[in-house]
């Protein structure tokens, strides 16, 4: 007889091992045992689960990147579904309005990524302050020692004016690191007030002030209609000579062509983990500029971060099965504002 599990972890085996320890899977199994059905099952994907199991009793599906969209057609095949738990952050590609219309709860584990991304933002910040990308590029390109030494003024992080755009999860983690290292932090975020900014160790200022006064501008805002292209040619032109841009958030926050024009001039530097075109084409100009540090969208994905993400999902499934409130729930309104 075909098994009819109550909880399915539909995550490819390699990725599943990054998210979940054996203890985590045991906890999921214990939670599943309290639901009607045949407990926990694992599969390589939702499609694999559909081929191997009877989906009639499935109440919880754990997914990862590459999952199908849970539209009416898929939901019809999962008549008992009550929770979709994503091991990543944005559920926009996977969750449809039909999920909320049918009373399916949604949760995600983006909070588990925050420290990893914040640490890369900090690494970018230090590298740019000390002009490491310029030195590294010059030496790799075969420049003479004296020529390789040629770079704009270098600075320490202590008392450096650092502007943070967005008090998101990653923004707050980054703010904590800056505060610990003694930076002078400016914050632009229309969703918080002066007291909240002060509690985060920052001074709340308009974006225009932040851009004009910061040695490092670090982007941690979400990609929303109102933030898309928020840093354009006009805004970039107000950054001081020798300043630098850190972007581990979304490329679309910045007009990429305007940014490249400023970088090409050598007036500012940048460290980037996100790009308009991914994978970044082999012949892209950003790959050639000596004042740009590039990472192939890998700020998240550390061993520790992946395990945190998995534990968030395990805890959320446990709460759900126990009839408790979710701590990382995604609402229909949240979905509208997700990238």
PDB file of N, CA and C in Angstrom, residues 3-5 7-11 41-56:
ATOM      1  N   UNK A   3       2.249   4.732   0.977  1.00  0.00           N
ATOM      2  CA  UNK A   3       2.216   5.520   2.211  1.00  0.00           C
ATOM      3  C   UNK A   3       1.531   6.854   1.971  1.00  0.00           C
ATOM      4  N   UNK A   4       0.869   7.353   3.003  1.00  0.00           N
ATOM      5  CA  UNK A   4       0.191   8.643   2.934  1.00  0.00           C
ATOM      6  C   UNK A   4       0.693   9.518   4.080  1.00  0.00           C
ATOM      7  N   UNK A   5       1.872  10.146   3.898  1.00  0.00           N
ATOM      8  CA  UNK A   5       2.489  10.916   4.989  1.00  0.00           C
ATOM      9  C   UNK A   5       1.704  12.170   5.332  1.00  0.00           C
ATOM     10  N   UNK A   7       3.548  14.847   6.803  1.00  0.00           N
ATOM     11  CA  UNK A   7       4.566  15.886   6.586  1.00  0.00           C
ATOM     12  C   UNK A   7       5.554  15.372   5.551  1.00  0.00           C
ATOM     13  N   UNK A   8       5.801  16.187   4.527  1.00  0.00           N
ATOM     14  CA  UNK A   8       6.779  15.829   3.501  1.00  0.00           C
ATOM     15  C   UNK A   8       7.861  16.895   3.438  1.00  0.00           C
ATOM     16  N   UNK A   9       9.111  16.472   3.535  1.00  0.00           N
ATOM     17  CA  UNK A   9      10.252  17.360   3.291  1.00  0.00           C
ATOM     18  C   UNK A   9      10.647  17.148   1.837  1.00  0.00           C
ATOM     19  N   UNK A  10      10.197  18.059   0.975  1.00  0.00           N
ATOM     20  CA  UNK A  10      10.424  17.941  -0.464  1.00  0.00           C
ATOM     21  C   UNK A  10      11.623  18.797  -0.859  1.00  0.00           C
ATOM     22  N   UNK A  11      12.792  18.365  -0.422  1.00  0.00           N
ATOM     23  CA  UNK A  11      14.046  19.100  -0.617  1.00  0.00           C
ATOM     24  C   UNK A  11      15.089  18.121  -1.143  1.00  0.00           C
ATOM     25  N   UNK A  41       7.832  11.935   5.641  1.00  0.00           N
ATOM     26  CA  UNK A  41       8.466  11.354   4.462  1.00  0.00           C
ATOM     27  C   UNK A  41       9.382  12.397   3.851  1.00  0.00           C
ATOM     28  N   UNK A  42      10.444  11.941   3.207  1.00  0.00           N
ATOM     29  CA  UNK A  42      11.348  12.848   2.504  1.00  0.00           C
ATOM     30  C   UNK A  42      11.314  12.506   1.023  1.00  0.00           C
ATOM     31  N   UNK A  43      11.512  13.539   0.203  1.00  0.00           N
ATOM     32  CA  UNK A  43      11.494  13.365  -1.245  1.00  0.00           C
ATOM     33  C   UNK A  43      12.447  14.363  -1.862  1.00  0.00           C
ATOM     34  N   UNK A  44      12.842  14.116  -3.097  1.00  0.00           N
ATOM     35  CA  UNK A  44      13.750  15.015  -3.801  1.00  0.00           C
ATOM     36  C   UNK A  44      13.054  16.297  -4.248  1.00  0.00           C
ATOM     37  N   UNK A  45      11.743  16.236  -4.387  1.00  0.00           N
ATOM     38  CA  UNK A  45      10.968  17.380  -4.861  1.00  0.00           C
ATOM     39  C   UNK A  45       9.497  17.095  -4.617  1.00  0.00           C
ATOM     40  N   UNK A  46       8.665  18.090  -4.850  1.00  0.00           N
ATOM     41  CA  UNK A  46       7.223  17.873  -4.745  1.00  0.00           C
ATOM     42  C   UNK A  46       6.771  16.865  -5.794  1.00  0.00           C
ATOM     43  N   UNK A  47       7.347  16.965  -6.990  1.00  0.00           N
ATOM     44  CA  UNK A  47       6.993  16.029  -8.056  1.00  0.00           C
ATOM     45  C   UNK A  47       7.380  14.600  -7.679  1.00  0.00           C
ATOM     46  N   UNK A  48       8.546  14.442  -7.071  1.00  0.00           N
ATOM     47  CA  UNK A  48       8.987  13.121  -6.618  1.00  0.00           C
ATOM     48  C   UNK A  48       8.038  12.581  -5.549  1.00  0.00           C
ATOM     49  N   UNK A  49       7.615  13.453  -4.653  1.00  0.00           N
ATOM     50  CA  UNK A  49       6.676  13.036  -3.607  1.00  0.00           C
ATOM     51  C   UNK A  49       5.356  12.577  -4.214  1.00  0.00           C
ATOM     52  N   UNK A  50       4.886  13.310  -5.223  1.00  0.00           N
ATOM     53  CA  UNK A  50       3.618  12.953  -5.863  1.00  0.00           C
ATOM     54  C   UNK A  50       3.699  11.597  -6.546  1.00  0.00           C
ATOM     55  N   UNK A  51       4.891  11.260  -7.055  1.00  0.00           N
ATOM     56  CA  UNK A  51       5.066   9.980  -7.747  1.00  0.00           C
ATOM     57  C   UNK A  51       5.173   8.810  -6.778  1.00  0.00           C
ATOM     58  N   UNK A  52       5.610   9.081  -5.547  1.00  0.00           N
ATOM     59  CA  UNK A  52       5.905   7.988  -4.609  1.00  0.00           C
ATOM     60  C   UNK A  52       4.883   7.820  -3.496  1.00  0.00           C
ATOM     61  N   UNK A  53       4.143   8.894  -3.199  1.00  0.00           N
ATOM     62  CA  UNK A  53       3.255   8.848  -2.041  1.00  0.00           C
ATOM     63  C   UNK A  53       1.829   9.247  -2.411  1.00  0.00           C
ATOM     64  N   UNK A  54       0.914   8.841  -1.559  1.00  0.00           N
ATOM     65  CA  UNK A  54      -0.461   9.329  -1.617  1.00  0.00           C
ATOM     66  C   UNK A  54      -0.476  10.678  -0.897  1.00  0.00           C
ATOM     67  N   UNK A  55      -0.857  11.738  -1.592  1.00  0.00           N
ATOM     68  CA  UNK A  55      -0.782  13.087  -1.024  1.00  0.00           C
ATOM     69  C   UNK A  55      -2.034  13.490  -0.246  1.00  0.00           C
ATOM     70  N   UNK A  56      -2.991  12.610  -0.146  1.00  0.00           N
ATOM     71  CA  UNK A  56      -4.281  12.988   0.435  1.00  0.00           C
ATOM     72  C   UNK A  56      -4.178  13.467   1.876  1.00  0.00           C
TER      73      UNK A  56
END
